Tab-separated table of C-alpha atoms and ligand atoms in Angstrom:
chain	number	residue	atom	x	y	z
A	1026	UNK	CA	216.826	192.517	108.648
A	1027	UNK	CA	213.847	194.204	107.004
A	1028	UNK	CA	210.573	192.293	107.189
A	1029	UNK	CA	208.627	194.819	105.155
A	1030	UNK	CA	209.590	197.602	102.771
A	1031	UNK	CA	207.566	200.307	101.070
A	1032	UNK	CA	208.145	201.202	97.423
A	1033	UNK	CA	207.653	204.933	96.860
A	1034	UNK	CA	207.193	204.610	93.113
A	1035	UNK	CA	205.017	203.128	90.346
A	1036	UNK	CA	205.289	201.312	87.027
A	1037	UNK	CA	208.048	198.947	85.999
A	1038	UNK	CA	210.532	200.130	88.627
A	1039	UNK	CA	208.061	199.406	91.439
A	1040	UNK	CA	207.728	195.851	90.061
A	1041	UNK	CA	211.501	195.593	89.839
A	1042	UNK	CA	211.829	196.333	93.566
A	1043	UNK	CA	208.883	194.115	94.573
A	1044	UNK	CA	210.492	191.190	92.700
A	1045	UNK	CA	213.856	191.607	94.433
A	1046	UNK	CA	212.199	191.949	97.847
A	1047	UNK	CA	210.054	188.856	97.321
A	1048	UNK	CA	213.112	186.768	96.437
A	1049	UNK	CA	214.644	187.939	99.729
A	1050	UNK	CA	211.538	186.991	101.707
A	1051	UNK	CA	210.670	190.628	102.407
A	1052	UNK	CA	207.036	191.797	102.429
A	1053	UNK	CA	206.178	194.727	100.150
A	1054	UNK	CA	203.908	197.734	100.411
A	1055	UNK	CA	202.878	199.568	97.236
A	1056	UNK	CA	201.688	203.162	97.356
A	1057	UNK	CA	199.511	204.573	94.610
A	1058	UNK	CA	197.520	207.567	93.470
A	1059	UNK	CA	193.790	207.304	92.754
A	1060	UNK	CA	194.716	207.106	89.041
A	1061	UNK	CA	196.788	203.964	89.715
A	1062	UNK	CA	194.278	201.861	91.693
A	1063	UNK	CA	194.353	199.205	88.948
A	1064	UNK	CA	198.105	199.438	88.323
A	1065	UNK	CA	200.242	196.298	88.245
A	1066	UNK	CA	202.461	197.404	91.137
A	1067	UNK	CA	199.388	197.562	93.382
A	1068	UNK	CA	198.354	194.055	92.330
A	1069	UNK	CA	201.822	192.598	92.733
A	1070	UNK	CA	202.667	193.995	96.178
A	1071	UNK	CA	201.561	192.269	99.358
A	1072	UNK	CA	199.736	195.394	100.535
A	1073	UNK	CA	198.878	198.781	99.094
A	1074	UNK	CA	198.026	202.227	100.360
A	1075	UNK	CA	196.347	205.015	98.379
A	1076	UNK	CA	198.369	208.158	99.022
A	1077	UNK	CA	196.562	210.838	97.058
A	1078	UNK	CA	195.028	212.213	93.882
A	1079	UNK	CA	196.447	211.627	90.354
A	1080	UNK	CA	198.974	214.461	90.253
A	1081	UNK	CA	202.453	213.182	91.128
A	1082	UNK	CA	203.011	216.253	93.298
A	1083	UNK	CA	200.094	215.253	95.529
A	1084	UNK	CA	200.830	211.494	95.655
A	1085	UNK	CA	204.226	209.975	94.733
A	1086	UNK	CA	205.928	213.221	95.792
A	1087	UNK	CA	203.904	213.683	98.988
A	1088	UNK	CA	206.373	213.116	101.830
A	1089	UNK	CA	203.757	213.161	104.639
A	1090	UNK	CA	201.549	210.643	102.781
A	1091	UNK	CA	204.470	208.259	102.237
A	1092	UNK	CA	205.698	208.479	105.834
A	1093	UNK	CA	202.126	207.890	107.041
A	1094	UNK	CA	201.841	204.833	104.756
A	1095	UNK	CA	204.940	203.384	106.446
A	1096	UNK	CA	203.484	203.993	109.885
A	1097	UNK	CA	200.110	202.455	108.983
A	1098	UNK	CA	201.649	199.308	107.446
A	1099	UNK	CA	204.698	198.909	109.660
A	1100	UNK	CA	207.146	199.119	106.764
A	1101	UNK	CA	210.699	199.594	108.059
A	1102	UNK	CA	212.376	200.922	104.938
A	1103	UNK	CA	211.602	202.851	101.765
A	1104	UNK	CA	212.906	202.132	98.277
A	1105	UNK	CA	212.465	205.274	96.147
A	1106	UNK	CA	213.050	203.761	92.682
A	1107	UNK	CA	214.174	206.465	90.225
A	1108	UNK	CA	212.674	209.925	89.683
A	1109	UNK	CA	210.104	211.188	92.222
A	1110	UNK	CA	211.811	211.353	95.672
A	1111	UNK	CA	214.881	209.284	94.802
A	1112	UNK	CA	217.345	212.203	94.897
A	1113	UNK	CA	215.590	214.396	97.448
A	1114	UNK	CA	218.005	214.906	100.367
A	1115	UNK	CA	215.286	216.534	102.462
A	1116	UNK	CA	213.110	213.426	102.064
A	1117	UNK	CA	215.959	211.152	103.167
A	1118	UNK	CA	216.444	213.309	106.269
A	1119	UNK	CA	212.739	213.050	107.138
A	1120	UNK	CA	212.746	209.273	106.568
A	1121	UNK	CA	215.659	208.901	109.010
A	1122	UNK	CA	214.036	211.271	111.524
A	1123	UNK	CA	211.092	208.826	111.594
A	1124	UNK	CA	213.416	205.903	112.362
A	1125	UNK	CA	212.852	204.439	108.922
A	1126	UNK	CA	215.626	203.297	106.591
A	1127	UNK	CA	216.159	204.862	103.178
A	1128	UNK	CA	217.341	202.290	100.629
A	1129	UNK	CA	219.956	204.497	99.015
A	1130	UNK	CA	222.798	206.861	99.902
A	1131	UNK	CA	222.868	209.375	102.756
A	1132	UNK	CA	221.140	212.745	102.557
A	1133	UNK	CA	224.602	214.326	102.622
A	1134	UNK	CA	225.828	212.431	99.551
A	1135	UNK	CA	222.633	213.249	97.672
A	1136	UNK	CA	223.047	216.927	98.600
A	1137	UNK	CA	226.689	217.042	97.487
A	1138	UNK	CA	225.958	215.484	94.091
A	1139	UNK	CA	222.776	217.544	93.597
A	1140	UNK	CA	224.857	220.714	93.488
A	1141	UNK	CA	226.917	220.302	90.313
A	1142	UNK	CA	229.721	222.658	91.391
A	1143	UNK	CA	230.149	220.850	94.725
A	1144	UNK	CA	229.901	217.494	92.948
A	1145	UNK	CA	232.641	218.414	90.477
A	1146	UNK	CA	234.862	219.868	93.171
A	1147	UNK	CA	234.410	216.723	95.313
A	1148	UNK	CA	235.157	214.417	92.385
A	1149	UNK	CA	238.213	216.402	91.283
A	1150	UNK	CA	239.608	216.193	94.821
A	1151	UNK	CA	239.005	212.424	94.736
A	1152	UNK	CA	241.101	212.070	91.576
A	1153	UNK	CA	238.285	211.800	89.028
A	1154	UNK	CA	239.127	213.543	85.707
A	1155	UNK	CA	236.815	216.496	85.009
A	1156	UNK	CA	236.001	218.760	82.059
A	1157	UNK	CA	238.360	221.776	82.129
A	1158	UNK	CA	236.537	224.899	83.290
A	1159	UNK	CA	235.914	227.425	86.045
A	1160	UNK	CA	236.913	226.459	89.572
A	1161	UNK	CA	233.508	226.830	91.160
A	1162	UNK	CA	230.843	229.411	90.391
A	1163	UNK	CA	231.189	232.310	87.973
A	1164	UNK	CA	229.306	235.257	89.518
A	1165	UNK	CA	229.627	237.941	86.832
A	1166	UNK	CA	229.463	238.303	83.055
A	1167	UNK	CA	232.885	239.943	82.960
A	1168	UNK	CA	234.423	236.932	84.730
A	1169	UNK	CA	232.604	234.640	82.294
A	1170	UNK	CA	234.030	236.569	79.327
A	1171	UNK	CA	237.534	236.498	80.808
A	1172	UNK	CA	237.281	232.710	81.229
A	1173	UNK	CA	235.996	232.330	77.672
A	1174	UNK	CA	239.076	234.107	76.343
A	1175	UNK	CA	241.438	232.085	78.551
A	1176	UNK	CA	239.859	228.681	77.811
A	1177	UNK	CA	239.004	229.323	74.187
A	1178	UNK	CA	235.552	228.965	72.668
A	1179	UNK	CA	233.201	227.125	72.459
A	1180	UNK	CA	232.278	226.987	76.159
A	1181	UNK	CA	229.162	225.798	77.977
A	1182	UNK	CA	227.490	227.610	80.868
A	1183	UNK	CA	225.674	225.322	83.305
A	1184	UNK	CA	223.393	226.013	86.274
A	1185	UNK	CA	224.837	224.420	89.420
A	1186	UNK	CA	221.369	223.228	90.453
A	1187	UNK	CA	220.686	221.888	86.953
A	1188	UNK	CA	221.417	218.509	85.490
A	1189	UNK	CA	219.872	216.353	82.838
A	1190	UNK	CA	220.306	219.178	80.344
A	1191	UNK	CA	218.293	221.889	82.076
A	1192	UNK	CA	219.836	225.335	82.581
A	1193	UNK	CA	222.636	224.741	80.026
A	1194	UNK	CA	223.737	227.131	77.267
A	1195	UNK	CA	226.573	226.947	74.736
A	1196	UNK	CA	228.530	230.067	73.695
A	1197	UNK	CA	230.332	229.535	70.375
A	1198	UNK	CA	232.233	232.836	70.656
A	1199	UNK	CA	232.596	235.978	72.794
A	1200	UNK	CA	229.561	237.585	71.133
A	1201	UNK	CA	227.304	234.754	72.323
A	1202	UNK	CA	228.581	234.854	75.912
A	1203	UNK	CA	226.298	237.546	77.293
A	1204	UNK	CA	223.121	235.827	76.052
A	1205	UNK	CA	224.279	232.325	77.092
A	1206	UNK	CA	225.379	233.467	80.555
A	1207	UNK	CA	222.164	235.395	81.277
A	1208	UNK	CA	219.933	232.596	79.952
A	1209	UNK	CA	221.656	229.848	81.977
A	1210	UNK	CA	221.354	232.033	85.096
A	1211	UNK	CA	217.687	232.849	84.637
A	1212	UNK	CA	216.802	229.239	83.751
A	1213	UNK	CA	218.597	228.081	86.893
A	1214	UNK	CA	216.729	230.676	88.952
A	1215	UNK	CA	213.342	229.853	87.403
A	1216	UNK	CA	213.657	226.051	87.502
A	1217	UNK	CA	215.603	225.496	90.734
A	1218	UNK	CA	215.593	228.828	92.618
A	1219	UNK	CA	219.393	229.022	92.251
A	1220	UNK	CA	221.092	231.277	89.706
A	1221	UNK	CA	224.674	230.139	90.333
A	1222	UNK	CA	226.418	228.972	87.144
A	1223	UNK	CA	229.777	227.477	86.171
A	1224	UNK	CA	231.635	227.253	82.890
A	1225	UNK	CA	233.255	224.370	81.030
A	1226	UNK	CA	235.055	223.880	77.765
A	1227	UNK	CA	232.358	222.634	75.362
A	1228	UNK	CA	233.155	219.185	73.995
A	1229	UNK	CA	231.726	219.028	70.484
A	1230	UNK	CA	231.329	215.307	69.673
A	1231	UNK	CA	231.585	213.218	72.844
A	1232	UNK	CA	229.883	209.984	73.806
A	1233	UNK	CA	227.900	209.733	77.063
A	1234	UNK	CA	229.606	206.992	79.070
A	1235	UNK	CA	228.479	206.307	82.629
A	1236	UNK	CA	230.172	204.091	85.192
A	1237	UNK	CA	228.038	202.033	87.574
A	1238	UNK	CA	229.448	202.081	91.082
A	1239	UNK	CA	228.295	200.391	94.262
A	1240	UNK	CA	229.429	201.091	97.832
A	1241	UNK	CA	228.782	199.419	101.172
A	1242	UNK	CA	228.752	202.735	103.081
A	1243	UNK	CA	231.755	201.569	105.127
A	1244	UNK	CA	234.641	202.307	102.803
A	1245	UNK	CA	234.326	199.441	100.342
A	1246	UNK	CA	233.176	199.979	96.768
A	1247	UNK	CA	233.239	198.328	93.362
A	1248	UNK	CA	232.503	199.351	89.786
A	1249	UNK	CA	230.385	197.448	87.300
A	1250	UNK	CA	231.814	198.870	84.103
A	1251	UNK	CA	230.165	201.372	81.819
A	1252	UNK	CA	227.015	201.943	79.840
A	1253	UNK	CA	226.996	203.924	76.617
A	1254	UNK	CA	223.887	206.130	76.714
A	1255	UNK	CA	224.764	208.476	73.861
A	1256	UNK	CA	221.550	207.837	71.942
A	1257	UNK	CA	219.311	210.491	73.440
A	1258	UNK	CA	216.604	212.879	72.306
A	1259	UNK	CA	216.192	216.107	74.260
A	1260	UNK	CA	218.172	214.592	77.139
A	1261	UNK	CA	215.915	211.522	77.233
A	1262	UNK	CA	217.805	208.282	76.667
A	1263	UNK	CA	216.218	205.915	74.168
A	1264	UNK	CA	218.800	203.120	73.636
A	1265	UNK	CA	221.534	202.074	76.089
A	1266	UNK	CA	224.150	199.361	75.916
A	1267	UNK	CA	226.874	197.698	77.982
A	1268	UNK	CA	229.734	197.363	77.513
A	1269	UNK	CA	230.270	200.574	75.553
A	1270	UNK	CA	231.260	199.752	71.964
A	1271	UNK	CA	234.126	202.295	72.066
A	1272	UNK	CA	235.655	201.317	75.429
A	1273	UNK	CA	238.587	198.884	75.721
A	1274	UNK	CA	239.024	196.542	78.711
A	1275	UNK	CA	242.095	198.578	79.777
A	1276	UNK	CA	240.145	201.858	79.711
A	1277	UNK	CA	237.286	200.238	81.665
A	1278	UNK	CA	239.620	198.911	84.351
A	1279	UNK	CA	241.367	202.268	84.687
A	1280	UNK	CA	238.338	204.582	84.882
A	1281	UNK	CA	236.365	201.965	86.821
A	1282	UNK	CA	239.035	201.793	89.493
A	1283	UNK	CA	239.213	205.601	89.727
A	1284	UNK	CA	235.419	205.701	90.262
A	1285	UNK	CA	235.277	202.824	92.758
A	1286	UNK	CA	238.157	204.335	94.772
A	1287	UNK	CA	236.465	207.750	94.786
A	1288	UNK	CA	233.153	206.476	96.167
A	1289	UNK	CA	234.919	204.146	98.614
A	1290	UNK	CA	236.786	207.147	100.080
A	1291	UNK	CA	233.529	209.005	100.825
A	1292	UNK	CA	231.851	205.872	102.308
A	1293	UNK	CA	229.192	205.978	99.615
A	1294	UNK	CA	226.286	203.556	100.220
A	1295	UNK	CA	224.426	201.707	97.511
A	1296	UNK	CA	224.109	202.217	93.766
A	1297	UNK	CA	225.501	205.275	92.017
A	1298	UNK	CA	226.334	206.323	88.494
A	1299	UNK	CA	229.241	208.548	87.547
A	1300	UNK	CA	228.544	210.258	84.232
A	1301	UNK	CA	231.326	211.133	81.824
A	1302	UNK	CA	231.709	212.666	78.422
A	1303	UNK	CA	234.169	210.554	76.443
A	1304	UNK	CA	236.074	212.092	73.556
A	1305	UNK	CA	239.393	211.182	71.881
A	1306	UNK	CA	240.099	208.447	74.418
A	1307	UNK	CA	239.626	210.706	77.471
A	1308	UNK	CA	236.964	210.640	80.200
A	1309	UNK	CA	235.586	213.910	81.581
A	1310	UNK	CA	233.316	213.791	84.657
A	1311	UNK	CA	230.068	215.787	84.368
A	1312	UNK	CA	227.610	214.591	87.031
A	1313	UNK	CA	226.907	211.834	89.535
A	1314	UNK	CA	223.468	210.274	89.954
A	1315	UNK	CA	222.812	208.977	93.455
A	1316	UNK	CA	220.068	206.520	92.497
A	1317	UNK	CA	219.349	203.276	90.694
A	1318	UNK	CA	218.987	204.273	87.051
A	1319	UNK	CA	216.389	203.346	84.455
A	1320	UNK	CA	219.061	201.557	82.391
A	1321	UNK	CA	220.524	199.507	85.283
A	1322	UNK	CA	219.337	196.189	83.715
A	1323	UNK	CA	222.012	196.191	80.980
A	1324	UNK	CA	224.629	196.170	83.736
A	1325	UNK	CA	222.752	193.485	85.686
A	1326	UNK	CA	222.564	191.094	82.765
A	1327	UNK	CA	226.206	191.322	81.703
A	1328	UNK	CA	227.486	190.958	85.289
A	1329	UNK	CA	224.771	188.559	86.500
A	1330	UNK	CA	224.038	190.640	89.606
A	1331	UNK	CA	220.813	191.906	91.177
A	1332	UNK	CA	221.495	195.559	91.987
A	1333	UNK	CA	218.243	196.029	93.902
A	1334	UNK	CA	219.017	193.056	96.135
A	1335	UNK	CA	222.419	194.617	96.846
A	1336	UNK	CA	220.810	197.986	97.623
A	1337	UNK	CA	218.545	196.318	100.177
A	1338	UNK	CA	221.443	194.356	101.707
A	1339	UNK	CA	223.581	197.458	102.144
A	1340	UNK	CA	220.640	199.383	103.646
A	1341	UNK	CA	220.337	196.518	106.182
A	1342	UNK	CA	224.009	197.003	107.085
A	1343	UNK	CA	225.115	193.777	105.365
A	1344	UNK	CA	228.199	193.613	103.157
A	1345	UNK	CA	227.922	193.514	99.368
A	1346	UNK	CA	227.690	189.933	98.107
A	1347	UNK	CA	230.603	190.326	95.630
A	1348	UNK	CA	234.086	191.795	95.390
A	1349	UNK	CA	235.635	193.494	92.365
A	1350	UNK	CA	237.338	190.243	91.376
A	1351	UNK	CA	233.977	188.446	91.274
A	1352	UNK	CA	232.652	190.946	88.723
A	1353	UNK	CA	233.338	189.575	85.252
A	1354	UNK	CA	231.555	190.730	82.096
A	1355	UNK	CA	229.626	188.103	80.175
A	1356	UNK	CA	228.610	189.227	76.672
A	1357	UNK	CA	226.713	192.310	75.625
A	1358	UNK	CA	223.352	193.851	76.541
A	1359	UNK	CA	221.100	196.454	74.951
A	1360	UNK	CA	218.045	198.195	76.402
A	1361	UNK	CA	215.449	200.074	74.389
A	1362	UNK	CA	212.906	202.320	76.092
A	1363	UNK	CA	209.397	201.759	74.832
A	1364	UNK	CA	207.352	204.894	75.433
A	1365	UNK	CA	203.664	205.505	74.764
A	1366	UNK	CA	204.471	208.286	72.324
A	1367	UNK	CA	203.602	209.137	68.753
A	1368	UNK	CA	206.420	209.623	66.279
A	1369	UNK	CA	207.849	211.806	64.857
A	1370	UNK	CA	207.019	214.345	67.602
A	1371	UNK	CA	207.331	211.889	70.525
A	1372	UNK	CA	204.054	213.327	71.845
A	1373	UNK	CA	202.625	211.355	74.804
A	1374	UNK	CA	199.825	208.934	73.929
A	1375	UNK	CA	198.057	207.696	77.055
A	1376	UNK	CA	195.185	205.272	76.436
A	1377	UNK	CA	194.027	201.683	76.762
A	1378	UNK	CA	196.234	198.711	75.844
A	1379	UNK	CA	193.973	196.498	73.737
A	1380	UNK	CA	196.531	193.752	73.191
A	1381	UNK	CA	199.850	193.076	74.887
A	1382	UNK	CA	202.334	190.322	74.304
A	1383	UNK	CA	205.824	190.426	75.829
A	1384	UNK	CA	208.671	188.809	73.900
A	1385	UNK	CA	210.557	185.995	75.599
A	1386	UNK	CA	213.115	183.301	75.029
A	1387	UNK	CA	216.839	183.125	75.639
A	1388	UNK	CA	218.511	186.425	76.506
A	1389	UNK	CA	215.307	188.483	76.600
A	1390	UNK	CA	214.109	190.474	79.617
A	1391	UNK	CA	211.068	192.697	79.582
A	1392	UNK	CA	210.651	195.100	82.504
A	1393	UNK	CA	207.119	196.428	82.221
A	1394	UNK	CA	203.977	196.951	84.283
A	1395	UNK	CA	201.678	196.612	81.239
A	1396	UNK	CA	198.864	194.084	80.906
A	1397	UNK	CA	195.988	193.468	78.495
A	1398	UNK	CA	193.354	196.136	79.051
A	1399	UNK	CA	195.623	198.389	81.143
A	1400	UNK	CA	194.757	202.065	80.862
A	1401	UNK	CA	197.906	204.225	80.690
A	1402	UNK	CA	197.105	207.341	82.741
A	1403	UNK	CA	198.073	210.740	81.327
A	1404	UNK	CA	199.690	212.016	84.540
A	1405	UNK	CA	203.105	210.374	84.560
A	1406	UNK	CA	206.164	209.531	82.471
A	1407	UNK	CA	205.416	207.848	79.132
A	1408	UNK	CA	207.848	204.926	79.663
A	1409	UNK	CA	205.738	201.732	79.468
A	1410	UNK	CA	208.366	199.023	78.978
A	1411	UNK	CA	212.081	198.396	78.842
A	1412	UNK	CA	213.167	195.623	76.525
A	1413	UNK	CA	216.592	194.297	77.484
A	1414	UNK	CA	218.430	191.749	75.364
A	1415	UNK	CA	221.592	189.856	76.174
A	1416	UNK	CA	223.896	188.072	73.735
A	1417	UNK	CA	227.406	186.600	73.728
A	1418	UNK	CA	228.605	189.612	71.742
A	1419	UNK	CA	227.221	192.864	70.344
A	1420	UNK	CA	226.157	191.356	67.018
A	1421	UNK	CA	224.164	188.607	68.796
A	1422	UNK	CA	222.528	191.173	71.074
A	1423	UNK	CA	221.483	193.244	68.034
A	1424	UNK	CA	220.065	190.151	66.296
A	1425	UNK	CA	218.201	189.234	69.486
A	1426	UNK	CA	216.813	192.763	69.786
A	1427	UNK	CA	215.507	192.525	66.231
A	1428	UNK	CA	213.905	189.151	66.981
A	1429	UNK	CA	212.391	190.302	70.311
A	1430	UNK	CA	210.948	193.479	68.771
A	1431	UNK	CA	209.268	191.354	66.107
A	1432	UNK	CA	207.547	189.260	68.830
A	1433	UNK	CA	206.387	192.247	70.860
A	1434	UNK	CA	202.764	193.346	70.577
A	1435	UNK	CA	201.581	196.611	72.157
A	1436	UNK	CA	198.250	197.621	70.605
A	1437	UNK	CA	195.896	200.474	71.447
A	1438	UNK	CA	198.446	203.275	71.762
A	1439	UNK	CA	201.305	204.570	69.610
A	1440	UNK	CA	204.767	203.605	70.835
A	1441	UNK	CA	208.425	204.234	70.053
A	1442	UNK	CA	208.835	200.647	68.751
A	1443	UNK	CA	208.994	201.727	65.054
A	1444	UNK	CA	212.009	203.901	65.929
A	1445	UNK	CA	213.957	200.811	67.044
A	1446	UNK	CA	213.072	198.835	63.915
A	1447	UNK	CA	214.411	201.786	61.892
A	1448	UNK	CA	217.558	202.205	64.005
A	1449	UNK	CA	218.417	198.519	63.507
A	1450	UNK	CA	218.731	199.262	59.779
A	1451	UNK	CA	221.371	201.957	60.342
A	1452	UNK	CA	225.029	201.102	59.609
A	1453	UNK	CA	226.225	203.499	62.363
A	1454	UNK	CA	224.076	201.723	64.956
A	1455	UNK	CA	225.182	198.304	63.755
A	1456	UNK	CA	228.847	199.369	63.952
A	1457	UNK	CA	228.447	201.299	67.217
A	1458	UNK	CA	229.707	204.554	65.699
A	1459	UNK	CA	227.508	207.204	67.285
A	1460	UNK	CA	227.885	210.132	69.675
A	1461	UNK	CA	225.517	212.331	71.731
A	1462	UNK	CA	224.348	214.214	68.609
A	1463	UNK	CA	223.801	211.220	66.308
A	1464	UNK	CA	220.138	210.549	67.168
A	1465	UNK	CA	218.919	214.153	66.998
A	1466	UNK	CA	220.601	214.520	63.614
A	1467	UNK	CA	219.165	211.217	62.382
A	1468	UNK	CA	215.654	212.163	63.556
A	1469	UNK	CA	215.884	215.477	61.682
A	1470	UNK	CA	216.865	213.811	58.426
A	1471	UNK	CA	214.715	210.668	58.678
A	1472	UNK	CA	211.553	211.236	60.663
A	1473	UNK	CA	210.457	214.797	59.910
A	1474	UNK	CA	208.198	213.898	56.935
B	946	MV4	C1	228.325	218.961	78.190
B	946	MV4	C2	228.373	218.805	76.786
B	946	MV4	C3	229.517	219.224	76.133
B	946	MV4	N1	230.544	219.764	76.828
B	946	MV4	N2	229.367	219.502	78.835
B	946	MV4	C4	223.827	217.457	78.754
B	946	MV4	C5	223.129	216.945	79.960
B	946	MV4	C6	224.072	217.085	81.092
B	946	MV4	N3	224.075	215.855	81.830
B	946	MV4	C7	225.399	217.419	80.504
B	946	MV4	N4	225.185	217.642	79.102
B	946	MV4	C8	226.199	217.996	78.299
B	946	MV4	N5	227.276	218.557	78.901
B	946	MV4	C9	230.453	219.907	78.165
B	946	MV4	N6	231.467	220.453	78.820
B	946	MV4	C10	227.276	218.222	76.140
B	946	MV4	C11	226.181	217.830	76.893
B	946	MV4	C12	225.101	217.223	76.129
B	946	MV4	C13	224.784	215.873	76.262
B	946	MV4	C14	225.440	215.063	77.169
B	946	MV4	C15	225.119	213.738	77.298
B	946	MV4	C16	224.146	213.182	76.482
B	946	MV4	C17	223.471	213.962	75.580
B	946	MV4	C18	223.775	215.315	75.442
B	946	MV4	C19	223.106	216.095	74.519
B	946	MV4	C20	223.414	217.415	74.413
B	946	MV4	C21	224.410	217.987	75.195
C-alpha cells in the first residue's frame, strides 16, 4: 500500500488527486514552480517541493526534478493528472526504473496509443469499429490520391503522431489532395518530428462521443458509459455531458462492452478513454487517451464512483472496487469549463481574483483551485474551474446549471461564464441537438460583434 504519493501537476486536478489520497489515508506531496508558491495545491498537500522556474518545461515537465522530489520526500508513487507528463511513455519508463510506481497505464500502452496508426490498428484487431481509411501509413502523394479516388471524397489526412486536432487536413476533392497531404506531413514533422500520415473518410457532421474504460491491468475491465464532448472550440472542449443525449441504453451497452473487452484483452491498467465519432447511429474509433481526463467528473457523478481512488487502488495491485453489474447510471451530469479568457476571442486573461464565491447546494460540484486574492499566473492553461451539475434527468441538470452559474462569482478577470449563460438560451442546447461543428458556427454568428 502507498503511504505517500507525489502529484506531478497543479491547479484543480492536483486538488482532485490530493482529496482522493487523503480519503484513503495516503500522504501527499505537491510539486510547484516558483510561480505557484502560493497555489492552492501547495497549501492543500501535506508537503511541497519547488521544482523549478515558472515555465512548465522547466518545472512540471522536468523529469529529473520530479524524480528528485520523490527521492527527497520518500513518495512511492506519482499521479500525473492530465496534460504535462501524463501521456509520456519515456517518463513512465524512468519512474519505473527508479522503483517508483506510476499511477496510470504501462509505458507500452501509452506508446501504442500515442501513435495513432498503431492505436487504430490495435483497436481494429480488438474488434473496435474504426473510420474507414488507409491500412497504416500513406507514404506518397500518388498513393494518397489513389486512396482518395477509391474511398471517395471528402477525406482527412492525419499525422500519426498528432491528436487533439493537430496535424490534420481535409481534402474536399482530388485538387485539394496535394496541399492537404503536404501540409499534414509538414505539420506532423514540425510539431512531433514525425511526418508519417494516414487517411480516413471525412465524416461531415458527427458527434464526439467518448467511452470511459477502466482496467485492473490483469485482464479485467469495465466501461462507464459515454460522454458527449461535441461542444468544442479549436479542439478545446467547453461543455461536456453524460450520458450523451443521442445515445440509447442499447447502443451504450453494445459499444461499452466492445471497449471494455478490448482493454481487458490487452491487460490495460487504470483509466482510459476511447474516442469515437458518432454519425447516423454508428461509432467510429479515432483515438484513445491513456489518462484521467478533464471531464471525468460527469462520469463520476452519474455512476457514483471515485475514478482517482480506483486509479490508486489498481496502481497498488488491488482489484477494482466494482464490477460491470455494479455500474448503474443515476441521472444526468453536465460540466462547463470556466477559463480565464476574454470573449469573443477567448484570449487568456491572467490576473488577480478580487472576489470568488463557489456555487453549492444539491447536485453541484465545483472543482477549482481558486481562492479570494489568488493571482492566476500567465504561464499555464487558462482553465480555472470546472462546474459540474447533476440532476435526475437532463432538464433538471440544465436547470441546476443555470442556477449554479447565477450563484457563481469570479471577479477580477474575464471568464467564459457569459458563454454558458448564452448557451443555456439556445434551443439546440436545450434539446441536445448539436454536433462537433455547432459551437464554432454559433460563435461565428453570435459572438463576433
Ligand atoms: C475526424 C473528423 C472527421 N472525420 N476524423 C479532431 C481532433 C481529433 N481528435 C480528431 N478530429 C476529427 N477527426 C474523420 N475521419 C473530424 C474531427 C474533428 C473533431 C472531432 C471531435 C471534436 C471536434 C472536432 C472538430 C473538428 C474536427
